[in-house]
Coordinates of C-alpha atoms in Angstrom, one line a residue:
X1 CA -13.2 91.7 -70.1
X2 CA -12.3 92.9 -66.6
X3 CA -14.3 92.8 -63.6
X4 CA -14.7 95.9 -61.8
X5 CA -16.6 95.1 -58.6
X6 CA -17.5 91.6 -56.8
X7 CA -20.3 90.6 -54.4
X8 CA -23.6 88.7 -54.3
X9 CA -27.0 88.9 -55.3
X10 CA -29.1 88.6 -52.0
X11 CA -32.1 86.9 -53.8
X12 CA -35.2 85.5 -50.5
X13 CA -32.4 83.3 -48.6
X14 CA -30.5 82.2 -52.0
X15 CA -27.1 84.3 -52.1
X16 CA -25.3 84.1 -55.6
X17 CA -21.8 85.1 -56.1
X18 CA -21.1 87.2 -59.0
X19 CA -18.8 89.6 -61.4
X20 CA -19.6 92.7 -62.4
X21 CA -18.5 93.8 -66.0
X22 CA -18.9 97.2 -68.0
X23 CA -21.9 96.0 -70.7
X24 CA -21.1 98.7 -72.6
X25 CA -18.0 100.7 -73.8
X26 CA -17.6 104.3 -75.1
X27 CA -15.7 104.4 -79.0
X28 CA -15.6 108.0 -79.5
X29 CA -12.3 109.6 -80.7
X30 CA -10.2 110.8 -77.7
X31 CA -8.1 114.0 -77.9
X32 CA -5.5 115.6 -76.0
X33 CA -5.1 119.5 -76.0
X34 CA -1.7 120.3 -77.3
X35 CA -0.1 123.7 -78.5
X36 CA -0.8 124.6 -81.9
X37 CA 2.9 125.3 -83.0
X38 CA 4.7 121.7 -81.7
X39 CA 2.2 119.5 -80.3
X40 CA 3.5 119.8 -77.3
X41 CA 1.3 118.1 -74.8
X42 CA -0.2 120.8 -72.0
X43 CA -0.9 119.2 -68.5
X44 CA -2.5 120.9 -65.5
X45 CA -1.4 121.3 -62.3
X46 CA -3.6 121.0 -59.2
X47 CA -3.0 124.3 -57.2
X48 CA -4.5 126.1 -54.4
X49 CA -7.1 128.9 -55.0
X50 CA -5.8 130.7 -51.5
X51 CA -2.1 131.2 -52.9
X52 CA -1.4 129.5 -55.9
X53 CA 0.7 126.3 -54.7
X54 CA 0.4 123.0 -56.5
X55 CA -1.2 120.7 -53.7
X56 CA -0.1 117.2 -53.7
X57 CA -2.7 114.2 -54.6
X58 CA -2.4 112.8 -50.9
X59 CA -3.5 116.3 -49.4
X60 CA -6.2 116.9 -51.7
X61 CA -10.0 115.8 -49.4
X62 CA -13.6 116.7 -51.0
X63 CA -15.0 120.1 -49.8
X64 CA -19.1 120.9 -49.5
X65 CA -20.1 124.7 -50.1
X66 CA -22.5 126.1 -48.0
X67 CA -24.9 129.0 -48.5
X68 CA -22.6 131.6 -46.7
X69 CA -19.3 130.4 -48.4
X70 CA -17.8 128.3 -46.0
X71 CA -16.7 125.0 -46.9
X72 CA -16.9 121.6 -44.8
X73 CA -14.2 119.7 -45.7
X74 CA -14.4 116.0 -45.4
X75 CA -11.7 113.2 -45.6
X76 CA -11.8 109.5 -46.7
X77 CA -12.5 108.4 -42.6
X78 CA -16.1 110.2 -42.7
X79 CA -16.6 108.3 -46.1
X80 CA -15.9 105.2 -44.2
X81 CA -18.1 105.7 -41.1
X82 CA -20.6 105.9 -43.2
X83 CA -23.9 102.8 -43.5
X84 CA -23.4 101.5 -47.0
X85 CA -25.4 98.1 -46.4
X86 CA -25.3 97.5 -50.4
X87 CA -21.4 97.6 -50.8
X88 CA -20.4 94.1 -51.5
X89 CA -24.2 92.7 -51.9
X90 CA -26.8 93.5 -55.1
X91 CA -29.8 93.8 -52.7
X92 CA -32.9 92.5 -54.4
X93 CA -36.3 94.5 -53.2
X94 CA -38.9 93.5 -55.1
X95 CA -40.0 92.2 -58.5
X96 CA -42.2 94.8 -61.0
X97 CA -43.6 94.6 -64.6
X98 CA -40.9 95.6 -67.2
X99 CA -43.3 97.7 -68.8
X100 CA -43.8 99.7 -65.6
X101 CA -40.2 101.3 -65.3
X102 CA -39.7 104.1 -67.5
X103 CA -36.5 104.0 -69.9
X104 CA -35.4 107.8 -68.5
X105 CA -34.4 106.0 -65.1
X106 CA -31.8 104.0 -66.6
X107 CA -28.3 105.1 -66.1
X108 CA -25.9 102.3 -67.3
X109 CA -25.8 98.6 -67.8
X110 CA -23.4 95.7 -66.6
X111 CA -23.3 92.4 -66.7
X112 CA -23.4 89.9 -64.1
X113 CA -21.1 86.4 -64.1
X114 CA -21.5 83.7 -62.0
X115 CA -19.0 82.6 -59.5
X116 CA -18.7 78.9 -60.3
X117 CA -20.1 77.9 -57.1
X118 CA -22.8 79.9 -57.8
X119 CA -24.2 78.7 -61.7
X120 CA -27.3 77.4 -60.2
X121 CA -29.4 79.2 -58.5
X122 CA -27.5 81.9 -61.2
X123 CA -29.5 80.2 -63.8
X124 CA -32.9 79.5 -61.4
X125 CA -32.9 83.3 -61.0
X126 CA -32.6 84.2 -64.9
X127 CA -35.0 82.0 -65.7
X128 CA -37.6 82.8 -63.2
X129 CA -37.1 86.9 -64.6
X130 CA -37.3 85.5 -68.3
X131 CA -40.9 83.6 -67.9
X132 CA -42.3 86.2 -65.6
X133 CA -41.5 89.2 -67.8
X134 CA -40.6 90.7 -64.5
X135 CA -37.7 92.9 -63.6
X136 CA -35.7 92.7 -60.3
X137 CA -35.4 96.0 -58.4
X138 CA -32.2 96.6 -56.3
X139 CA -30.0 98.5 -54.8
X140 CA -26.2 98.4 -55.3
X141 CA -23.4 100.6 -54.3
X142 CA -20.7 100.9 -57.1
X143 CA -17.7 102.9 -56.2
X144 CA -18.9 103.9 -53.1
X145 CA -22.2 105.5 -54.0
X146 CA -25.5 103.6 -53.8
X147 CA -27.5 102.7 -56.7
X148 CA -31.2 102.4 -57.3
X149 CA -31.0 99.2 -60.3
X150 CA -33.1 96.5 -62.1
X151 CA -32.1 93.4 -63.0
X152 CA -33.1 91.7 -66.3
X153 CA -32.4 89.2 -69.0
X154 CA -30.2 89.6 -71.8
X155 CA -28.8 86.9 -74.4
X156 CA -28.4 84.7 -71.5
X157 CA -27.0 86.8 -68.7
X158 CA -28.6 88.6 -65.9
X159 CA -28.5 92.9 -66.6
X160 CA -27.7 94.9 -63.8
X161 CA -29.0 98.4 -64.9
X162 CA -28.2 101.6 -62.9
X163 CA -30.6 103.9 -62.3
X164 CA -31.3 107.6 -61.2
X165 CA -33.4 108.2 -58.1
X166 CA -37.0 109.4 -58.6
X167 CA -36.3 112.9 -57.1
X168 CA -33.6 113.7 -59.8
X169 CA -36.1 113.5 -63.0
X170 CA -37.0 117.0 -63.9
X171 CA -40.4 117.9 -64.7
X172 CA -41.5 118.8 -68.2
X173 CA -42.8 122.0 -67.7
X174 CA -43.1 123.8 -71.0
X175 CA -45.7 126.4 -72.4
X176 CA -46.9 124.7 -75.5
X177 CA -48.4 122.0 -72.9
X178 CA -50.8 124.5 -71.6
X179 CA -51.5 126.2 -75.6
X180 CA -54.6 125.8 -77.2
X181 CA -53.5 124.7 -80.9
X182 CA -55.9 122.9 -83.1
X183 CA -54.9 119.6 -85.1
X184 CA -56.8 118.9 -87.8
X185 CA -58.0 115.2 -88.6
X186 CA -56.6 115.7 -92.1
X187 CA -53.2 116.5 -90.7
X188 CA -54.0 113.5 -87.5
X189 CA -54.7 111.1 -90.4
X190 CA -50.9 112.1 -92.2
X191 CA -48.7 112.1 -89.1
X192 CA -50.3 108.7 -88.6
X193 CA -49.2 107.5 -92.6
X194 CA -46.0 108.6 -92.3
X195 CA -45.1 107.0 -89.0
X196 CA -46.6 103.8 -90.7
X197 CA -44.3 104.4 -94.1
X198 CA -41.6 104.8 -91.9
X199 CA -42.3 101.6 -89.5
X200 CA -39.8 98.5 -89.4
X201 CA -38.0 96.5 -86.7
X202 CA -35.0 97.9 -85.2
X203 CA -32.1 96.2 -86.5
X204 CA -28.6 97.5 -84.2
X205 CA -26.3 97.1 -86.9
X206 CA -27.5 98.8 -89.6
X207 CA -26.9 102.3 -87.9
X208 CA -23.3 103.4 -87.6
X209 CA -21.9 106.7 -86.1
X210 CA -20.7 108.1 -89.4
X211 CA -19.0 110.8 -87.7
X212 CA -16.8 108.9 -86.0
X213 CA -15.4 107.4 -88.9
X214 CA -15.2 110.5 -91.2
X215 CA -13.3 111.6 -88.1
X216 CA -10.9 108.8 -88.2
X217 CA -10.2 109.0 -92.0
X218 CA -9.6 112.7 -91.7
X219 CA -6.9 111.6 -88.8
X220 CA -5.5 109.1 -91.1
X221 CA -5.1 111.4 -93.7
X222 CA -3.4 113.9 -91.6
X223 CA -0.6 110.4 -90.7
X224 CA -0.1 109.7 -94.0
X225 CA 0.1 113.1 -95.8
X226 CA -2.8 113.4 -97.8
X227 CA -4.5 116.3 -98.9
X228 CA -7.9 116.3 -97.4
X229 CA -11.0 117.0 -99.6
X230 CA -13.8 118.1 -97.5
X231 CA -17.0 116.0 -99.0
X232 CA -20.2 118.3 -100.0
X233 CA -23.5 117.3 -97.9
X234 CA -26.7 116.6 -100.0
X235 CA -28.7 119.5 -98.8
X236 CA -32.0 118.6 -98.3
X237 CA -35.2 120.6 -101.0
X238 CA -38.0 121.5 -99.5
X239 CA -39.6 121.6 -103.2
X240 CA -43.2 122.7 -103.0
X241 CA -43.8 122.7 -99.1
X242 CA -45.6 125.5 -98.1
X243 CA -47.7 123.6 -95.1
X244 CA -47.8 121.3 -92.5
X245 CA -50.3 118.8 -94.6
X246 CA -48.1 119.4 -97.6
X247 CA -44.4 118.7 -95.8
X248 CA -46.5 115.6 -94.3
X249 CA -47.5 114.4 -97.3
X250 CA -44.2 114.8 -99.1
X251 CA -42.5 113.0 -96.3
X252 CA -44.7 110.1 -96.4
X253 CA -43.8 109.9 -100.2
X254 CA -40.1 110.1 -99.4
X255 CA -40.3 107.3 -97.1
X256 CA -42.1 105.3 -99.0
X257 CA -39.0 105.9 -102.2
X258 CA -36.6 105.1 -99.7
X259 CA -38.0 101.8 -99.0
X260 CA -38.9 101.2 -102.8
X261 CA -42.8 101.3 -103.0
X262 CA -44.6 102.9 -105.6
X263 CA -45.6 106.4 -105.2
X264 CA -49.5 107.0 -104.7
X265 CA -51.1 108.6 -107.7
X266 CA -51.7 112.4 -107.4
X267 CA -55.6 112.1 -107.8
X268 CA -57.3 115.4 -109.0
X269 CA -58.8 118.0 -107.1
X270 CA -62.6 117.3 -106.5
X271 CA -63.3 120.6 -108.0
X272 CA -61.4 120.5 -111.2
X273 CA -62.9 116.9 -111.8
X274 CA -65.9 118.1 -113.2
X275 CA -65.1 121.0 -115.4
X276 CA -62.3 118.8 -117.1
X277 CA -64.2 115.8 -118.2
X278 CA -67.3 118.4 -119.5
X279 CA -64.9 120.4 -121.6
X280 CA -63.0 116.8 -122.5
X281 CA -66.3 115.3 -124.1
X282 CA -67.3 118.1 -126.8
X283 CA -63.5 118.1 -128.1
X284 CA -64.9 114.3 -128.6
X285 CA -67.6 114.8 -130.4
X286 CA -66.1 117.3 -132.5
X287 CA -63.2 115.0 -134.1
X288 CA -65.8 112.2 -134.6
X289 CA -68.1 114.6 -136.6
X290 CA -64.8 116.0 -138.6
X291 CA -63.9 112.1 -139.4
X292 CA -67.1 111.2 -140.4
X293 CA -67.0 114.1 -142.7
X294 CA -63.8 113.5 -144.3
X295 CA -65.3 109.5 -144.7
X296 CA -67.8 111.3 -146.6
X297 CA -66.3 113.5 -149.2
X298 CA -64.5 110.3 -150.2
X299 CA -65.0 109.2 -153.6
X300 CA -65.4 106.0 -152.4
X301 CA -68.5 105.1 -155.5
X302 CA -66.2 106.2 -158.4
X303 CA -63.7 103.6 -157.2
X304 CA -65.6 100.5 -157.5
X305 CA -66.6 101.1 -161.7
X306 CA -62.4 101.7 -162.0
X307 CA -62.2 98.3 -160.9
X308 CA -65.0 96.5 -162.5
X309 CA -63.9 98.5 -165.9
X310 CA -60.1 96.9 -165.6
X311 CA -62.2 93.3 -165.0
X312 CA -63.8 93.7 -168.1
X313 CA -61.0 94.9 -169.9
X314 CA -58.8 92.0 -168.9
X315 CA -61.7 89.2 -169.8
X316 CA -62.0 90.8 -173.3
X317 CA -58.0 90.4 -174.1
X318 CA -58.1 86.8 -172.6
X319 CA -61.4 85.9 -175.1
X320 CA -59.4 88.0 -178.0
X321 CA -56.5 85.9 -177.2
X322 CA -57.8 82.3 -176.8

């Protein structure tokens, strides 16, 4: 990795020297816009809005807009002039709860090396944020524009997370926070089992961006020649969902396949119960009193004689042939 800023974290009295490094890098699939007929590569030119003329990187300034249309122009030297106390120096403020810093402030995430004078009080820092389950709150200015940040522990290394300022959170003002709807504890009690079905611990590598790489084969394919079959998404059924409780219910089940539990038993209706087991029992009674019928027309006496007839039978041809 490459360091893109160095400096110090001003910690009480302690100054520690460190590098900066990008935590985090961005994989997606980068394109270029090229004419459709030979590739050929389109650039842009930087041109003036007054008469058309390309304008020259070393003349080009940053311009602010005001309300009646007329632009202040300002150059690097007013840039310059102006107080950045926090260029060079990762200013520590104050130390808060973790819990207390809400993940929509954070911007981006860096890490933080040591210069080797500096591994010391480096590591007395980390391990003073890692048993007080505190954060350090800072400011830093990164490529000339100051940074509300926090300063945590990660695998070992000290975090530097950008942040936004307070004043550029929007508010969440929608409607349905001011409606009237009414949840029932039915439907309460289901949202609650299917967030439970779906419960686990978040484990980084098993998610992927599958786009990405569907992209990259269909790139590949286009290198080497291939004809391209476009793969058929499982559409998802919506079976017998006609309700809220219904699609809650049947997502809880889903869930619950997915991670290869048995499905609950679809218990009768309360209702139906009843009826069914009184209309079950006569059907009972009936084939027992058609069985013992049947048992009964059996000529089960005339049986017994045959075989005490054949006894005899036999004992008189024995006598007759001793």
């Amino acid at each position: 990795m490459r360091s893109i800023w160095k400096g110090s974290v001003s910690f009480g009295l302690v100054s520690i020297g460190v590098k900066l490094y990008s935590a985090t890098e961005e994989r997606d699939v980068s394109f270029h816009q090229v004419r459709r007929s030979d590739g050929s590569r389109i650039r842009y030119k930087r041109v003036a809005e007054a008469d058309g003329e390309e304008v020259p990187y070393s003349e080009i300034a940053k311009g602010y807009q005001l309300p009646s249309g007329e632009v202040v122009v300002l150059t690097d030297e007013d840039f310059a002039d102006l107080p950045l106390p926090s260029a060079r120096v990762v200013d520590v403020h104050q130390f808060v709860p973790a819990d207390q810093i809400d993940p929509i402030y954070y911007a981006k995430s860096y890490f933080l090396e040591p210069e080797k004078t500096a591994i010391k009080p480096y590591l007395l820092l980390r391990d003073a944020l890692e048993e007080s389950d505190m954060v350090g709150l800072v400011k830093v200015a990164i490529r000339n524009r100051e940074q509300l940040a926090t300063l945590r522990v990660r695998d070992g290394v000290i975090v530097l997370g950008t942040m936004i300022w307070p004043d550029e959170v929007r508010a969440a003002d929608f409607g349905f926070l001011d409606s009237d709807v009414e949840l029932r504890p039915q439907e309460q009690a289901m949202a609650r089992s299917l967030v439970e079905s779906m419960a686990g611990d978040f484990v980084p590598e098993e998610y992927t961006d599958d786009y990405r790489a569907a992209l990259q084969s269909v790139i590949e394919a286009k290198v080497e020649g291939r004809e391209i079959v476009e793969a058929e998404e499982p559409q998802p059924t919506a079976g017998n969902v006609v309700d809220l409780m219904s699609a809650l219910r049947a997502s809880v089940e889903a869930a619950k396949k997915s991670r290869g539990e048995p499905a609950a038993k679809k218990a009768p209706a309360a209702k139906d119960a009843a009826p069914a087991a009184a209309k079950k029992a006569p059907a009972k009674k009936a084939a027992a009193k058609k069985v013992a019928e049947k048992t009964a027309e059996k000529p089960a006496a005339k049986k017994a004689p045959a075989k005490k007839a054949t006894a005899a039978k036999k004992a008189t041809k024995a006598r007759k042939t001793a």
